[in-house]
mmCIF file of C-alpha atoms in Angstrom:
data_model
loop_
_atom_site.group_PDB
_atom_site.id
_atom_site.type_symbol
_atom_site.label_atom_id
_atom_site.label_comp_id
_atom_site.label_asym_id
_atom_site.label_seq_id
_atom_site.Cartn_x
_atom_site.Cartn_y
_atom_site.Cartn_z
ATOM 1 C CA MET A 16 0.000 0.000 0.000
ATOM 2 C CA SER A 17 1.361 3.424 -0.830
ATOM 3 C CA GLN A 18 2.509 5.899 1.784
ATOM 4 C CA LEU A 19 -0.189 8.406 0.817
ATOM 5 C CA SER A 20 -3.042 5.963 1.309
ATOM 6 C CA MET A 21 -1.648 4.854 4.684
ATOM 7 C CA LYS A 22 -1.506 8.473 5.854
ATOM 8 C CA SER A 23 -5.051 9.134 4.680
ATOM 9 C CA VAL A 24 -6.339 5.991 6.417
ATOM 10 C CA LYS A 25 -4.626 7.079 9.635
ATOM 11 C CA SER A 26 -6.092 10.587 9.431
ATOM 12 C CA VAL A 27 -9.586 9.238 8.790
ATOM 13 C CA LYS A 28 -9.236 6.837 11.723
ATOM 14 C CA SER A 29 -8.086 9.613 14.036
ATOM 15 C CA THR A 30 -10.994 11.811 12.938
ATOM 16 C CA PHE A 31 -13.482 9.016 13.596
ATOM 17 C CA LYS A 32 -11.923 8.354 16.997
ATOM 18 C CA LYS A 33 -12.293 12.042 17.892
ATOM 19 C CA LEU A 34 -15.931 11.935 16.808
ATOM 20 C CA ASP A 35 -16.518 8.736 18.799
ATOM 21 C CA ASN A 36 -15.619 10.637 21.973
ATOM 22 C CA ASN A 37 -18.434 13.149 21.390
ATOM 23 C CA SER A 38 -22.122 12.639 22.094
ATOM 24 C CA ALA A 39 -24.398 10.812 19.673
ATOM 25 C CA TYR A 40 -26.031 14.100 18.652
ATOM 26 C CA VAL A 41 -22.705 15.621 17.634
ATOM 27 C CA GLN A 42 -21.792 12.475 15.696
ATOM 28 C CA ILE A 43 -25.100 12.512 13.835
ATOM 29 C CA ALA A 44 -24.910 16.246 13.140
ATOM 30 C CA VAL A 45 -21.333 16.149 11.824
ATOM 31 C CA SER A 46 -21.912 13.057 9.697
ATOM 32 C CA ALA A 47 -25.216 14.293 8.320
ATOM 33 C CA GLY A 48 -23.647 17.657 7.501
ATOM 34 C CA GLY A 49 -20.758 16.007 5.683
ATOM 35 C CA GLY A 50 -23.143 13.732 3.829
ATOM 36 C CA PHE A 51 -25.380 16.660 2.893
ATOM 37 C CA VAL A 52 -22.462 18.599 1.425
ATOM 38 C CA ALA A 53 -21.184 15.529 -0.438
ATOM 39 C CA GLY A 54 -24.643 14.727 -1.835
ATOM 40 C CA PHE A 55 -25.276 18.335 -2.832
ATOM 41 C CA VAL A 56 -21.920 18.636 -4.619
ATOM 42 C CA PHE A 57 -22.283 15.213 -6.266
ATOM 43 C CA PHE A 58 -25.719 16.074 -7.619
ATOM 44 C CA ARG A 59 -24.605 19.486 -8.882
ATOM 45 C CA ILE A 60 -21.640 17.936 -10.673
ATOM 46 C CA SER A 61 -23.817 15.191 -12.158
ATOM 47 C CA LYS A 62 -26.325 17.788 -13.366
ATOM 48 C CA LEU A 63 -23.506 19.828 -14.928
ATOM 49 C CA LEU A 64 -22.129 16.717 -16.604
ATOM 50 C CA ALA A 65 -25.590 15.837 -17.938
ATOM 51 C CA ILE A 66 -25.977 19.359 -19.314
ATOM 52 C CA CYS A 67 -22.572 19.183 -21.038
ATOM 53 C CA VAL A 68 -23.209 15.764 -22.582
ATOM 54 C CA GLY A 69 -26.740 16.690 -23.626
ATOM 55 C CA GLY A 70 -25.526 19.957 -25.130
ATOM 56 C CA ALA A 71 -22.819 18.160 -27.084
ATOM 57 C CA ILE A 72 -25.292 15.613 -28.416
ATOM 58 C CA LEU A 73 -27.734 18.333 -29.489
ATOM 59 C CA THR A 74 -24.960 20.407 -31.072
ATOM 60 C CA ILE A 75 -23.763 17.450 -33.132
ATOM 61 C CA GLU A 76 -27.327 16.614 -34.161
ATOM 62 C CA LEU A 77 -27.994 20.213 -35.219
ATOM 63 C CA ALA A 78 -24.733 20.279 -37.187
ATOM 64 C CA VAL A 79 -25.713 17.059 -38.954
ATOM 65 C CA GLN A 80 -29.193 18.351 -39.758
ATOM 66 C CA SER A 81 -27.899 21.659 -41.131
ATOM 67 C CA GLY A 82 -25.314 19.899 -43.303
ATOM 68 C CA ILE A 83 -22.235 21.222 -41.517
ATOM 69 C CA VAL A 84 -21.195 17.695 -40.534
ATOM 70 C CA THR A 85 -21.772 14.446 -42.397
ATOM 71 C CA ILE A 86 -21.556 11.092 -40.677
ATOM 72 C CA ASP A 87 -20.613 7.875 -42.471
ATOM 73 C CA TRP A 88 -22.743 5.499 -40.405
ATOM 74 C CA ASN A 89 -21.186 2.404 -41.972
ATOM 75 C CA LYS A 90 -17.762 3.491 -40.752
ATOM 76 C CA VAL A 91 -19.139 4.421 -37.314
ATOM 77 C CA LEU A 92 -20.774 1.027 -36.895
ATOM 78 C CA ARG A 93 -17.591 -0.805 -37.996
ATOM 79 C CA GLN A 94 -15.299 1.197 -35.751
ATOM 80 C CA PRO A 95 -16.254 -0.168 -32.296
ATOM 81 C CA ASP A 96 -15.127 -3.660 -33.303
ATOM 82 C CA GLN A 97 -11.813 -2.322 -34.559
ATOM 83 C CA ALA A 98 -11.290 -0.175 -31.466
ATOM 84 C CA GLN A 99 -12.115 -3.082 -29.191
ATOM 85 C CA ASN A 100 -9.610 -5.321 -30.956
ATOM 86 C CA ARG A 101 -6.903 -2.647 -30.696
ATOM 87 C CA ALA A 102 -7.664 -2.025 -27.023
ATOM 88 C CA GLU A 103 -7.563 -5.729 -26.191
ATOM 89 C CA SER A 104 -4.263 -6.287 -27.982
ATOM 90 C CA SER A 105 -2.748 -3.176 -26.385
ATOM 91 C CA ALA A 106 -3.922 -4.194 -22.909
ATOM 92 C CA ASN A 107 -2.589 -7.719 -23.397
ATOM 93 C CA ALA A 108 0.794 -6.393 -24.537
ATOM 94 C CA ARG A 109 1.055 -4.077 -21.522
ATOM 95 C CA ALA A 110 0.056 -6.848 -19.136
ATOM 96 C CA LEU A 111 2.676 -9.180 -20.556
ATOM 97 C CA ALA A 112 5.352 -6.480 -20.436
ATOM 98 C CA ARG A 113 4.891 -5.560 -16.785
ATOM 99 C CA GLY A 114 4.030 -8.947 -15.309
ATOM 100 C CA PRO A 115 1.066 -10.107 -13.248
ATOM 101 C CA PHE A 116 1.472 -7.594 -10.425
ATOM 102 C CA SER A 117 2.450 -3.986 -10.846
ATOM 103 C CA PRO A 118 2.444 -1.002 -8.487
ATOM 104 C CA ASN A 119 0.901 1.077 -11.274
ATOM 105 C CA ASP A 120 -2.318 -0.942 -11.418
ATOM 106 C CA ARG A 121 -5.415 1.130 -10.704
ATOM 107 C CA VAL A 122 -7.139 -1.691 -8.827
ATOM 108 C CA LEU A 123 -8.176 -0.922 -5.267
ATOM 109 C CA ASP A 124 -6.067 -2.606 -2.658
ATOM 110 C CA PRO A 125 -8.065 -5.370 -0.907
ATOM 111 C CA GLU A 126 -6.435 -4.430 2.392
ATOM 112 C CA LEU A 127 -7.667 -0.858 2.006
ATOM 113 C CA ILE A 128 -11.183 -2.103 1.193
ATOM 114 C CA ASP A 129 -11.183 -4.294 4.316
ATOM 115 C CA LYS A 130 -10.049 -1.367 6.463
ATOM 116 C CA ALA A 131 -12.799 0.815 4.987
ATOM 117 C CA LYS A 132 -15.406 -1.874 5.752
ATOM 118 C CA GLN A 133 -14.137 -2.168 9.324
ATOM 119 C CA LEU A 134 -14.261 1.610 9.696
ATOM 120 C CA VAL A 135 -17.846 1.784 8.457
ATOM 121 C CA LEU A 136 -18.948 -1.131 10.632
ATOM 122 C CA SER A 137 -17.219 0.247 13.729
ATOM 123 C CA SER A 138 -18.992 3.592 13.424
ATOM 124 C CA ALA A 139 -22.425 2.665 12.129
ATOM 125 C CA ARG A 140 -24.067 5.792 13.528
ATOM 126 C CA LEU A 141 -21.669 8.016 11.585
ATOM 127 C CA SER A 142 -22.147 6.001 8.400
ATOM 128 C CA VAL A 143 -25.940 6.024 8.575
ATOM 129 C CA ALA A 144 -26.035 9.736 9.364
ATOM 130 C CA PHE A 145 -23.653 10.427 6.472
ATOM 131 C CA LEU A 146 -25.871 8.420 4.120
ATOM 132 C CA GLY A 147 -28.963 10.278 5.299
ATOM 133 C CA GLY A 148 -27.248 13.629 4.862
ATOM 134 C CA PHE A 149 -25.949 12.589 1.447
ATOM 135 C CA LEU A 150 -29.451 11.692 0.268
ATOM 136 C CA LEU A 151 -30.841 14.952 1.645
ATOM 137 C CA GLY A 152 -28.120 16.922 -0.111
ATOM 138 C CA PHE A 153 -28.801 15.022 -3.315
ATOM 139 C CA GLY A 154 -32.500 15.794 -2.969
ATOM 140 C CA PHE A 155 -32.059 19.496 -2.219
ATOM 141 C CA ALA A 156 -29.559 20.137 -5.036
#
């Protein structure tokens, strides 16, 4: 596990331990507030992303309809198979070159996942309050 992830796990643990020393009301309030902010931000970003993607789709469609852009649908329909074949061969070549285990893999470390599960299970009140706040923030966004 990298040094950065170990430091972040330690800081999260220390924060949860500090919150565990407070009353249940403080724990619920802090977790719900954090969840609300996270849900609100997540929803705003997802709405912005939806607007950008939708705008791009409409812009391309308008350009096609006005004759600015022409699309060769036969080529478009053939291309995913070609791209998939290239991606598979490239991924296979990279995997063979670096070996079965590499520090550059983007896969989550199972040890980190287990620690996160233990953290959530050990502070159920904080997790439930965070989830409730997240859903409220998502709803109010």
